[in-house]
PDB file of C-alpha atoms in Angstrom:
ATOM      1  CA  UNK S   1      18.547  91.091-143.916  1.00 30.00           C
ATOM      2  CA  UNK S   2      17.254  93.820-141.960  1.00 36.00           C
ATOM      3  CA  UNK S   3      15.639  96.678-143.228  1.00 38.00           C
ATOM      4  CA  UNK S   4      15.451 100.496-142.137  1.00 43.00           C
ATOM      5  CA  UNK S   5      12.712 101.686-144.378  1.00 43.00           C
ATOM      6  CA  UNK S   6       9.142 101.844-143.834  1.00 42.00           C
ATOM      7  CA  UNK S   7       8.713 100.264-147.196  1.00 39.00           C
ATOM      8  CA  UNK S   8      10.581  97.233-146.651  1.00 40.00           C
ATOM      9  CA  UNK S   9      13.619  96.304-149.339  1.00 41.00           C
ATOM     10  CA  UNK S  10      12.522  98.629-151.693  1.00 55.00           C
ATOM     11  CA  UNK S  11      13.953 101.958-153.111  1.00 67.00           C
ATOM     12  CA  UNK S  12      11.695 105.183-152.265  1.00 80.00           C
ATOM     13  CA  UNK S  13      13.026 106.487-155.825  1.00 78.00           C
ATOM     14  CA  UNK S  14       8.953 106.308-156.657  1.00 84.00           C
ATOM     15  CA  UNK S  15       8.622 109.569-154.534  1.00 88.00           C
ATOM     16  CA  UNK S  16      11.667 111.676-156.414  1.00 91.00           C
ATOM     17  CA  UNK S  17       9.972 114.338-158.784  1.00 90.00           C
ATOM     18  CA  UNK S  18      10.015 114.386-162.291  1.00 90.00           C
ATOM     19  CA  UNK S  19      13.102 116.578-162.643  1.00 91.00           C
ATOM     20  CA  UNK S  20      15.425 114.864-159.856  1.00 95.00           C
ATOM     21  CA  UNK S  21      17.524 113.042-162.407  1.00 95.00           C
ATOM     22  CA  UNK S  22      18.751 117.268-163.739  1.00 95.00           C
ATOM     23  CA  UNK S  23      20.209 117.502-160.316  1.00 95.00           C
ATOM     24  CA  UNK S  24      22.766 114.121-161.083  1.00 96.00           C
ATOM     25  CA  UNK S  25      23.662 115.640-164.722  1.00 97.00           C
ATOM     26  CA  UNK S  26      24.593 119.397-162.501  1.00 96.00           C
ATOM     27  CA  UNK S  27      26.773 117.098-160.032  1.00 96.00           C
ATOM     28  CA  UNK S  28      28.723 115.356-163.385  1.00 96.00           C
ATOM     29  CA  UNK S  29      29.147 118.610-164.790  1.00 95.00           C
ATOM     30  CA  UNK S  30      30.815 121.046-161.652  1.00 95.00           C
ATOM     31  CA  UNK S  31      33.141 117.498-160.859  1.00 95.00           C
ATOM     32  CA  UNK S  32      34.090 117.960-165.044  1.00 94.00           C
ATOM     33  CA  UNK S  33      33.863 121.371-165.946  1.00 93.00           C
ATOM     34  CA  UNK S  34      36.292 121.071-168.753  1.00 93.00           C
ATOM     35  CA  UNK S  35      39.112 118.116-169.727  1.00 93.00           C
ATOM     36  CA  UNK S  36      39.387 114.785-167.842  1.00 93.00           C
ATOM     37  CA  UNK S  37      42.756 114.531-167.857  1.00 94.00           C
ATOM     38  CA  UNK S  38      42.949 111.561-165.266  1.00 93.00           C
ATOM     39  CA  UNK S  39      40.386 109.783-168.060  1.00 92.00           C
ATOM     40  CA  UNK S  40      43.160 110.116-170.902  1.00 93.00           C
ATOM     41  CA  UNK S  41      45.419 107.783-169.478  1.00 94.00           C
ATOM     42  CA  UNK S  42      43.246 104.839-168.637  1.00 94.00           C
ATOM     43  CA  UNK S  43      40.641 105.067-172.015  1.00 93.00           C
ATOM     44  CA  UNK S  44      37.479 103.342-172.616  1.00 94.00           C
ATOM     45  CA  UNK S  45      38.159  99.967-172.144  1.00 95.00           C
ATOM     46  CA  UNK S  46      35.627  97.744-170.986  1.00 96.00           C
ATOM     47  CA  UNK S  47      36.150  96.934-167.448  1.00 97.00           C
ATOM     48  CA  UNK S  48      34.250  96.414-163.922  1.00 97.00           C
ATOM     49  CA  UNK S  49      34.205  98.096-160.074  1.00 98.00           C
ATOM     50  CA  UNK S  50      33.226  96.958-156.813  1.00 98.00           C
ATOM     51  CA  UNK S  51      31.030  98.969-154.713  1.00 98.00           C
ATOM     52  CA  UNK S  52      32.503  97.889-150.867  1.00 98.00           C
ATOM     53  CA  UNK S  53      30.703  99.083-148.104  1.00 98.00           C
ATOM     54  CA  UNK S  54      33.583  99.602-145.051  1.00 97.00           C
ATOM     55  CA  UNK S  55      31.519 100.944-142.116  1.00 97.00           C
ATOM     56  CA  UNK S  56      28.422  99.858-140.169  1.00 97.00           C
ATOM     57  CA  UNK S  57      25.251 101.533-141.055  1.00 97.00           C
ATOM     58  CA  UNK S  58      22.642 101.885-143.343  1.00 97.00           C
ATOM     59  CA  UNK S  59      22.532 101.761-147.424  1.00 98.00           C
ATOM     60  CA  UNK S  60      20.717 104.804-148.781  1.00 97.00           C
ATOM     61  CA  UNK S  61      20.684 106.392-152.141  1.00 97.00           C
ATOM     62  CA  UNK S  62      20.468 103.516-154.566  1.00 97.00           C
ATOM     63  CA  UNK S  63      18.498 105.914-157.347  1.00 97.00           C
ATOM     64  CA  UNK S  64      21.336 108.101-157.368  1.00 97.00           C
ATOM     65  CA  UNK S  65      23.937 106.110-157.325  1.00 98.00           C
ATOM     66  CA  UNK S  66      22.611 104.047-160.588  1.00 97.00           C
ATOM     67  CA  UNK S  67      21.860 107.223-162.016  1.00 97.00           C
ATOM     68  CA  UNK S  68      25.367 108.749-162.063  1.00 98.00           C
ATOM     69  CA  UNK S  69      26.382 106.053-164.107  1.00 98.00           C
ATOM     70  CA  UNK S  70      23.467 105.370-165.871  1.00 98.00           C
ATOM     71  CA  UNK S  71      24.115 108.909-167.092  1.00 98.00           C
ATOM     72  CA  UNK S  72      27.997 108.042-167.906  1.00 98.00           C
ATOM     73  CA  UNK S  73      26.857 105.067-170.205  1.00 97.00           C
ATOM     74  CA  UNK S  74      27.364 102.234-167.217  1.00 98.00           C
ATOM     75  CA  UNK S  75      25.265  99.331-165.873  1.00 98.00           C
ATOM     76  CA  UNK S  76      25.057  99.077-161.809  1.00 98.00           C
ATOM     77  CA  UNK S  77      23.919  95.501-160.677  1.00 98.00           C
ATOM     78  CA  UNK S  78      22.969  95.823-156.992  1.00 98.00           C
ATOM     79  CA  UNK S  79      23.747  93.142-154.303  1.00 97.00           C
ATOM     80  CA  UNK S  80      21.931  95.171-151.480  1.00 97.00           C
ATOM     81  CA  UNK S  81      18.495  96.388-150.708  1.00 95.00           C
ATOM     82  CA  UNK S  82      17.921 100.268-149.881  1.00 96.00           C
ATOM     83  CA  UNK S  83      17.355 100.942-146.312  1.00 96.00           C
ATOM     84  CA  UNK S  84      19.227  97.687-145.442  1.00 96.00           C
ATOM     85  CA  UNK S  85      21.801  97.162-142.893  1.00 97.00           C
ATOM     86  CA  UNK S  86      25.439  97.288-143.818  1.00 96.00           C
ATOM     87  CA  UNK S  87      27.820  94.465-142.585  1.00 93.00           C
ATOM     88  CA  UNK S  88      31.860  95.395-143.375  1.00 93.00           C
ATOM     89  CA  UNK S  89      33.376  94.773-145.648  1.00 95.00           C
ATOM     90  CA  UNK S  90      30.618  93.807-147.730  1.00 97.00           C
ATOM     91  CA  UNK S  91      30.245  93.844-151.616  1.00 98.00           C
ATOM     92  CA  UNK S  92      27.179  95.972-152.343  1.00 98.00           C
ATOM     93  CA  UNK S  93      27.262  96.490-155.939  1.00 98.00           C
ATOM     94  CA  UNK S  94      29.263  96.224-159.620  1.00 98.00           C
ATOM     95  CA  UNK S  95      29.200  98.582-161.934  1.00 98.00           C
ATOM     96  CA  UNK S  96      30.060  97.776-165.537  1.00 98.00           C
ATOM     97  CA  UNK S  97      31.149 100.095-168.862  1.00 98.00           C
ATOM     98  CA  UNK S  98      34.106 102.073-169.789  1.00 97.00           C
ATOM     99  CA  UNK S  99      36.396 102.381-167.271  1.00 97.00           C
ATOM    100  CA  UNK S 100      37.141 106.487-168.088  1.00 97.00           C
ATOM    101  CA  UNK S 101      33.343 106.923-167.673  1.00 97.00           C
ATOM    102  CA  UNK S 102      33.395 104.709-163.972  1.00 98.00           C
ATOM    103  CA  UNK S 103      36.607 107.056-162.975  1.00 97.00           C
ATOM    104  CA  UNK S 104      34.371 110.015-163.883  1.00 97.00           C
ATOM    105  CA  UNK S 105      31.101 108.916-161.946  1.00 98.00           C
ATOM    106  CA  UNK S 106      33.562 107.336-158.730  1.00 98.00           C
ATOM    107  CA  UNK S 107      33.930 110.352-156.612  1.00 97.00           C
ATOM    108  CA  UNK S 108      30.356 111.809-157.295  1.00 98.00           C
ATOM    109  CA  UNK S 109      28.680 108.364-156.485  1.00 98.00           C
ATOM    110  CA  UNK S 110      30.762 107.516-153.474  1.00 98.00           C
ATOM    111  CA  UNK S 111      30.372 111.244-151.757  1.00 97.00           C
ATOM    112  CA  UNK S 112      26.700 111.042-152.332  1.00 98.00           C
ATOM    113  CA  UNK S 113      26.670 107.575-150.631  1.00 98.00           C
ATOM    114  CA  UNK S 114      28.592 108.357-147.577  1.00 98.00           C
ATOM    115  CA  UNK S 115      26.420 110.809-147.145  1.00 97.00           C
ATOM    116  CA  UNK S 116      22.853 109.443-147.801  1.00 98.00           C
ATOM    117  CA  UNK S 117      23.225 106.330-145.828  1.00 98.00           C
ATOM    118  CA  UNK S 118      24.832 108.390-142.694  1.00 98.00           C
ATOM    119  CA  UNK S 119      21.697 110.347-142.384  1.00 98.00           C
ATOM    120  CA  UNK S 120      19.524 107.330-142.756  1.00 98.00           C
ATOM    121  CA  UNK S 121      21.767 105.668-140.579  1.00 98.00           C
ATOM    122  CA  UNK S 122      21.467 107.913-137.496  1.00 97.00           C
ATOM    123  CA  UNK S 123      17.660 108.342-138.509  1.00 97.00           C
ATOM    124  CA  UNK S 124      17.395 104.414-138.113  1.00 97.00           C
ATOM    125  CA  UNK S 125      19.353 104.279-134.172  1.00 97.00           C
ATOM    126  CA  UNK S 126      16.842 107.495-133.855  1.00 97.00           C
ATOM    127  CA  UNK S 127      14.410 105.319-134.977  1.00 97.00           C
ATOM    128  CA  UNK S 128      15.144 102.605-132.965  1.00 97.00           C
ATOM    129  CA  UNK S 129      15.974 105.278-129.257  1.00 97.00           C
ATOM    130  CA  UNK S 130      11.916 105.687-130.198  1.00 97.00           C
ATOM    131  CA  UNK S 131      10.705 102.181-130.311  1.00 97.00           C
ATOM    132  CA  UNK S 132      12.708 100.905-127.422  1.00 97.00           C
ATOM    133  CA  UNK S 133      11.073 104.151-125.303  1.00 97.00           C
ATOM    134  CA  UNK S 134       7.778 103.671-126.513  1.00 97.00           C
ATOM    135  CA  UNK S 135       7.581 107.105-127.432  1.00 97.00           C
ATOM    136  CA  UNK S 136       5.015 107.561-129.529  1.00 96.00           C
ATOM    137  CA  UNK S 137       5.408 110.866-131.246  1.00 97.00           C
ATOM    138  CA  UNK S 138       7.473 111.791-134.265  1.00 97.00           C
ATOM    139  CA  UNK S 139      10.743 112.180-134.841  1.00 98.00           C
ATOM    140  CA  UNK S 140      11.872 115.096-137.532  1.00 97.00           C
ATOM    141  CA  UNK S 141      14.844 116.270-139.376  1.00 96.00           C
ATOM    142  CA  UNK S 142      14.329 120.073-139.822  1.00 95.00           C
ATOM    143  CA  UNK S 143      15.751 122.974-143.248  1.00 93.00           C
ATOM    144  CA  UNK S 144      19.413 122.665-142.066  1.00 94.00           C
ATOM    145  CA  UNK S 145      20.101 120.635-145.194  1.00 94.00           C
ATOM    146  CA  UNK S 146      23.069 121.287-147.874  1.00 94.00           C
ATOM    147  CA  UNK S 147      22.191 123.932-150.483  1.00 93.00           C
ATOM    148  CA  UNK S 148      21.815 121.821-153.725  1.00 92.00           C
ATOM    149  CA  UNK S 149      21.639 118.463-151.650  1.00 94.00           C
ATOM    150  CA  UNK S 150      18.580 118.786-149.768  1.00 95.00           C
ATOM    151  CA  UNK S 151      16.569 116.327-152.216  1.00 95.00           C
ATOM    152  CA  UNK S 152      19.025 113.302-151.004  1.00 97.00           C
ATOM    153  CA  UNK S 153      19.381 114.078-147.614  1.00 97.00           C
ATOM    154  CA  UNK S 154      15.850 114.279-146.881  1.00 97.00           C
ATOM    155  CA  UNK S 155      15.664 110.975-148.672  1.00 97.00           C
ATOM    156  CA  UNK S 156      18.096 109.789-146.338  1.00 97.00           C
ATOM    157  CA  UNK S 157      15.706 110.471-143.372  1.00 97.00           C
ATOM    158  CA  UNK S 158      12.941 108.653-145.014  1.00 96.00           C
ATOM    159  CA  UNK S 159      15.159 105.680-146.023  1.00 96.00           C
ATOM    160  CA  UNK S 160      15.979 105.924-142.124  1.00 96.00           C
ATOM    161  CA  UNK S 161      12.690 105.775-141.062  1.00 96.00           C
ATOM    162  CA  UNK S 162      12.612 109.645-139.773  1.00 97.00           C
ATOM    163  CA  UNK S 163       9.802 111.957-140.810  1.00 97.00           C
ATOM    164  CA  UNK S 164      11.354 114.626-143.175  1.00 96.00           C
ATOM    165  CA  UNK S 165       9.629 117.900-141.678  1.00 95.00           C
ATOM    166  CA  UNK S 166       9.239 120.748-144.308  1.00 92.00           C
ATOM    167  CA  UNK S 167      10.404 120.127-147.424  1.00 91.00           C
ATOM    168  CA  UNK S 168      10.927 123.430-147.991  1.00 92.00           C
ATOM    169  CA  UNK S 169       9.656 127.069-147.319  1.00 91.00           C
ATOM    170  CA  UNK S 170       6.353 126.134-149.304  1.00 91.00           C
ATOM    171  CA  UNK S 171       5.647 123.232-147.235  1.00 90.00           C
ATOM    172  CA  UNK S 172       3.607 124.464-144.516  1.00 94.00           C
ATOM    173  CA  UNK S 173       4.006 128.067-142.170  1.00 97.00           C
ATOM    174  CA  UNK S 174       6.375 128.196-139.937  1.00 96.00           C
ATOM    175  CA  UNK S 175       7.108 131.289-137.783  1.00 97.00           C
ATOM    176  CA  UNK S 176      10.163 131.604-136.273  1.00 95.00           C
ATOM    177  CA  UNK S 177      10.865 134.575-134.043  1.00 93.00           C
ATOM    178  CA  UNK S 178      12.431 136.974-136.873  1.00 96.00           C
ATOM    179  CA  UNK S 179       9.289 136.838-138.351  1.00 96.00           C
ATOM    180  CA  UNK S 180       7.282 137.513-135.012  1.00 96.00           C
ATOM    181  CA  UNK S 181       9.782 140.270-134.310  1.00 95.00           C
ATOM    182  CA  UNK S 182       9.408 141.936-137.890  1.00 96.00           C
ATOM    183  CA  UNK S 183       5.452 141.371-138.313  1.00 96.00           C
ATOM    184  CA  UNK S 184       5.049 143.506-134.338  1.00 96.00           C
ATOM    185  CA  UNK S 185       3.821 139.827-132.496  1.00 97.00           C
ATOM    186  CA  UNK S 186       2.843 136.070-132.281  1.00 98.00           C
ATOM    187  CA  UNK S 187      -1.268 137.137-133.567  1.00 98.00           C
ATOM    188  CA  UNK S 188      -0.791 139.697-136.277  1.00 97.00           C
ATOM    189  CA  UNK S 189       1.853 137.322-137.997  1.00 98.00           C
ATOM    190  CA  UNK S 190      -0.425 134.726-137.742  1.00 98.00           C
ATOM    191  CA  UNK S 191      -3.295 136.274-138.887  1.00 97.00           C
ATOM    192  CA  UNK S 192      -0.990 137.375-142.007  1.00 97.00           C
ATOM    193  CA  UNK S 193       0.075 133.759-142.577  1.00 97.00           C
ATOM    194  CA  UNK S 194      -3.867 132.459-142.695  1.00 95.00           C
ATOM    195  CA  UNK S 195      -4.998 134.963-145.082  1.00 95.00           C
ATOM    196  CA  UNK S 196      -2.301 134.095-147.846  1.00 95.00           C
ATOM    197  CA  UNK S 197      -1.895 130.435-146.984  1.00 94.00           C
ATOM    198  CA  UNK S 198      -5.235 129.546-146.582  1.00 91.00           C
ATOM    199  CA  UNK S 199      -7.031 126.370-145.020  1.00 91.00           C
ATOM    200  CA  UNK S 200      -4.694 123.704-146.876  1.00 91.00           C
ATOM    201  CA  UNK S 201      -1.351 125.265-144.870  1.00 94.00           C
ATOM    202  CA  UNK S 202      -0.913 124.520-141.068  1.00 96.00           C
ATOM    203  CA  UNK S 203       0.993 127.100-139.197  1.00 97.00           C
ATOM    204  CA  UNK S 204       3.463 126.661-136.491  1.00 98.00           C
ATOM    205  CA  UNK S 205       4.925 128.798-133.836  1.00 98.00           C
ATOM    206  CA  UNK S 206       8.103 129.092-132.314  1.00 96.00           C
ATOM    207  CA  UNK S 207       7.358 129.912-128.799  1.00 96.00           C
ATOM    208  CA  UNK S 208       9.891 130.836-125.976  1.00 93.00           C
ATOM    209  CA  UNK S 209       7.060 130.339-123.019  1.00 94.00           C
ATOM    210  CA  UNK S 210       3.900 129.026-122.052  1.00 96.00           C
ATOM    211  CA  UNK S 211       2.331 132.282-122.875  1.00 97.00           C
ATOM    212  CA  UNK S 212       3.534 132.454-126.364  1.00 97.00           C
ATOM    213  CA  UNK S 213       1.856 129.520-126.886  1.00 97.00           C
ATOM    214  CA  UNK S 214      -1.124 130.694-125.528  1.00 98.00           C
ATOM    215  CA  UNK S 215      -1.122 133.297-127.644  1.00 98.00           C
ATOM    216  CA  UNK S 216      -0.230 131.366-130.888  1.00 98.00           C
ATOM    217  CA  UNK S 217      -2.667 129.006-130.699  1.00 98.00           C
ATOM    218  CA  UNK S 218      -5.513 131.423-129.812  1.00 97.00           C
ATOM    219  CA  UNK S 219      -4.692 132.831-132.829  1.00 97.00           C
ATOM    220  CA  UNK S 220      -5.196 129.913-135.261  1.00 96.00           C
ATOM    221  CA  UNK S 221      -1.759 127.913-134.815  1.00 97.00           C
ATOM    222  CA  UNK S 222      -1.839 124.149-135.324  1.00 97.00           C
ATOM    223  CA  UNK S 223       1.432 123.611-133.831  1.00 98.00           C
ATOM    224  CA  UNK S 224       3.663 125.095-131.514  1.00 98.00           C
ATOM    225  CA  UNK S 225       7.610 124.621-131.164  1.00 96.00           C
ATOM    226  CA  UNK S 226       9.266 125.007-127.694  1.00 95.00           C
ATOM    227  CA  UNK S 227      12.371 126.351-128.514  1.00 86.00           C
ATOM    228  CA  UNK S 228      15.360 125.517-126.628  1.00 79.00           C
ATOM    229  CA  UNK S 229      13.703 123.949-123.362  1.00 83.00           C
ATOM    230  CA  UNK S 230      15.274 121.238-121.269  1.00 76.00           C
ATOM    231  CA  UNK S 231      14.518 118.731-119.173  1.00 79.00           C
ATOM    232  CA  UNK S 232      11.401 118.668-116.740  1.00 89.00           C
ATOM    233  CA  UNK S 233      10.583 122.216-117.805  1.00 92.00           C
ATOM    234  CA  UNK S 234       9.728 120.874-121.128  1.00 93.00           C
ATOM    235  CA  UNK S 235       7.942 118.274-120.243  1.00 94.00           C
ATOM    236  CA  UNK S 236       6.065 120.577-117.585  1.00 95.00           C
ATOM    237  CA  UNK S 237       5.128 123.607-120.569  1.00 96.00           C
ATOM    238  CA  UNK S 238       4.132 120.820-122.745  1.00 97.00           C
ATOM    239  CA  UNK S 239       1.990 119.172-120.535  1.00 96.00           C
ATOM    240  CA  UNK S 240       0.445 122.287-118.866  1.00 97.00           C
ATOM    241  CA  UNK S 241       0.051 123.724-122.924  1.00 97.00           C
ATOM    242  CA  UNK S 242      -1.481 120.267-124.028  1.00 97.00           C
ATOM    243  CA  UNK S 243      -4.292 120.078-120.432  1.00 96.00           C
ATOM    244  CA  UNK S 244      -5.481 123.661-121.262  1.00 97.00           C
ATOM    245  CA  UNK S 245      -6.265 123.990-124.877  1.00 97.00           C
ATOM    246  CA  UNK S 246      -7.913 119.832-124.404  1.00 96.00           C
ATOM    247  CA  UNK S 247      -9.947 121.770-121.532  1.00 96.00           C
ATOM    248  CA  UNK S 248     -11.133 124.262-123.935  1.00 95.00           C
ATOM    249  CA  UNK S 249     -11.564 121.541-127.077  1.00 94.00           C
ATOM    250  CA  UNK S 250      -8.439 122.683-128.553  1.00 94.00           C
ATOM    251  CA  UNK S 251      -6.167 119.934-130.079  1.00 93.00           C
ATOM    252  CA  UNK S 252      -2.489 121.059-130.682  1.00 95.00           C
ATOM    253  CA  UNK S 253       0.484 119.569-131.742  1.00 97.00           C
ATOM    254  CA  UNK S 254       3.364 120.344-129.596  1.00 98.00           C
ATOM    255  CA  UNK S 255       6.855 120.037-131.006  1.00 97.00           C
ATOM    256  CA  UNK S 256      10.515 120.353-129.282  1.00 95.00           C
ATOM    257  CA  UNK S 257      13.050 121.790-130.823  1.00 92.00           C
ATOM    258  CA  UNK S 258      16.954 122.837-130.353  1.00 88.00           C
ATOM    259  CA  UNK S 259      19.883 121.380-128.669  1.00 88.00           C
ATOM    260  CA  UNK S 260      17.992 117.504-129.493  1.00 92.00           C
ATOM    261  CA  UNK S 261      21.080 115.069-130.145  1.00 92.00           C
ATOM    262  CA  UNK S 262      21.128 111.443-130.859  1.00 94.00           C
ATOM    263  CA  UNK S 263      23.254 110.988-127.085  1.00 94.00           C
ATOM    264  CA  UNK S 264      20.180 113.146-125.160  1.00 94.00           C
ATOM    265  CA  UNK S 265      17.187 112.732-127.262  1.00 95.00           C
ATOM    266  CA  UNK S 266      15.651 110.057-124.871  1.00 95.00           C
ATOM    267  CA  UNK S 267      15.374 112.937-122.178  1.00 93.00           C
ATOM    268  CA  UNK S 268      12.982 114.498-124.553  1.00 94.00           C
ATOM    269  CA  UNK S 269      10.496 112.007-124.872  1.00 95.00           C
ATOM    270  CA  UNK S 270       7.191 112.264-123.064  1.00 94.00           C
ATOM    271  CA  UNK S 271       3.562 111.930-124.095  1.00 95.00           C
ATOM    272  CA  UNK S 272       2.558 115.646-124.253  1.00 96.00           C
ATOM    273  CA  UNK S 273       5.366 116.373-126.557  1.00 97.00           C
ATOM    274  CA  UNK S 274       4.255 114.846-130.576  1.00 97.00           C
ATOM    275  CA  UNK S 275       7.132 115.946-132.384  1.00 98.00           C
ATOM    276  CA  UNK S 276      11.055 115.919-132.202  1.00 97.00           C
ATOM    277  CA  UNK S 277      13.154 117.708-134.567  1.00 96.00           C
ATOM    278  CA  UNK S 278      16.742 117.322-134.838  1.00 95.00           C
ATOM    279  CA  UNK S 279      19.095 119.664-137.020  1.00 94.00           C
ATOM    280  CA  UNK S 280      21.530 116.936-136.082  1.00 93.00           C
ATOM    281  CA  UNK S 281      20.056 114.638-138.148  1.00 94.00           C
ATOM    282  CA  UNK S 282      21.941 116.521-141.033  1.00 93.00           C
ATOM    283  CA  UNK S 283      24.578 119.366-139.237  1.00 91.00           C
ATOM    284  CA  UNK S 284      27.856 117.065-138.332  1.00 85.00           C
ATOM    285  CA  UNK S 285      26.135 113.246-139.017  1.00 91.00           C
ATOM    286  CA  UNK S 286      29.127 110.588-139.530  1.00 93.00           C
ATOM    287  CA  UNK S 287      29.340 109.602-142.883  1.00 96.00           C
ATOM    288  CA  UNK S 288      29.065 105.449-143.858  1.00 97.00           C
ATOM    289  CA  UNK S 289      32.596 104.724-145.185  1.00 98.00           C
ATOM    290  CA  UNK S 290      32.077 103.269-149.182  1.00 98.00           C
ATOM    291  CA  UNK S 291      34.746 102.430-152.060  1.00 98.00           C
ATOM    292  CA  UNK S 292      34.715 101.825-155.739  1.00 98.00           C
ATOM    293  CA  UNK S 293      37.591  99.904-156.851  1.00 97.00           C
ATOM    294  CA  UNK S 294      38.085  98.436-160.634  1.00 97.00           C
ATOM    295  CA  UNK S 295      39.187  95.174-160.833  1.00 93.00           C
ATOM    296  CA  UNK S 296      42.719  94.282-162.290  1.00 86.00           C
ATOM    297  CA  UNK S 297      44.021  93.241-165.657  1.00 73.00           C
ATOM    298  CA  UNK S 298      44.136  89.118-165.359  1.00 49.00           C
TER     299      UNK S 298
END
């Protein structure tokens, strides 16, 4: 089978942190809050489900998955790899315990799924848009994630085979324009951001022109995001930004940002641009279609 991760057939659940497995027990407890009423009339007979997958794409969040029922006192035998490509209607996995506790762990498990593997999914065609151009920059999900959800989606993206961009707030400076706008301008908020964040934090700008950039970098920035450029004037700023800091022994990353879409992100790629990030990768991504179904009484 083919795989979509850069560590081929194998889970990433190596990189979760310790406390990833708190998030599954928060999800089991706001789908629960008080009496499973649904649970009453079927009881705790032994029993097992089928894990189907129904759509084309890519399997992502095997960790979570078994965890959920793990957690609910079931065992999850796996007949697919992480990061491998999904063939409909195809029998990815059976889960075995109580039947109440599968019914409590179904919906939980299967939303998480959809989810996960759509967003590794698209990362993968993104992925593979890259490799067929011979671009040779990155490709980037960006923050827009799901409050509370952000742990599996960027997993998704790496399972994909897309670089995950900040984790969070703490993971390297970015300055956007609110904060240029509040601090007074491009070099006193970067200044600001290198005394508190030291030499272990790059910085990056998000410039609106050529001159913005100028500015940013000759202030300290590592990397500067066009915003919202198009076309050949993209490619023209990022080439012109890219020849004049290289004439002055300046290396800077340049990355593109804004309006990038799976259908248009091939017009994007060029060699003086070394990063593409797509909200898209997350905002409005097409789930992978999953079910859970427990087998009959014989």
């Amino acid at each position: 089978m083919t795989s979509a991760s850069p560590n081929q057939n194998s889970s990433l659940n190596h990189l979760l942190p310790p406390n990833w497995k708190t998030k599954i027990t928060e999800w089991l407890q706001e789908d629960i809050p008080s009496f499973d009423y649904g649970g009453y009339v079927v009881g705790e007979k032994e029993t097992t489900a089928i894990l189907y997958g129904k759509s084309e794409g890519i399997v992502a969040g095997v960790p979570f998955f078994t965890e959920i029922f793990e957690q609910l006192g079931c065992r999850v035998e796996w007949h697919v790899k992480e990061g491998e490509v999904l063939k409909p209607i195809q029998t990815c996995a059976h889960v075995y315990g109580p039947v109440r506790q599968i019914l409590i762990g179904e919906r939980t498990a299967l939303n998480m799924m959809a989810r996960c593997s759509g967003i590794a999914s698209q990362a993968h065609r993104l992925r593979i848009l890259k490799e067929k151009n011979g671009f040779k920059g990155v490709i980037a999900g960006t923050r827009k994630t799901t409050p509370g959800f952000r742990l599996v989606e960027k997993y998704g993206m790496l399972v994909g085979g897309a670089d995950t961009h900040r984790m969070d707030l703490s993971s390297m400076i970015m300055l956007k324009d609110n904060h240029v706008w509040s601090t007074g301008s491009i070099t006193a908020a970067v200044q600001k951001a290198k005394a508190v964040g030291g030499f272990a934090l790059k910085i990056e700008v998000e410039c609106r022109s050529e001159e913005e950039a100028d500015e940013a970098i000759a202030a300290g920035a590592d990397i500067v995001m066009l915003d919202n450029y198009e076309g050949d004037a993209l490619k023209i700023a990022a080439g012109n930004i890219k020849q004049r800091w290289a004439a002055k022994g300046r290396q800077v990353l340049v990355e593109c940002s804004g309006g990038v879409t799976e259908q248009n992100i091939e017009g994007y790629f060029c060699d003086a641009i070394d990063i593409i990030s797509l909200g898209s990768m997350t905002q409005g991504v097409s789930f992978v279609d999953f079910s859970l179904k427990v087998q009959k009484n014989a």
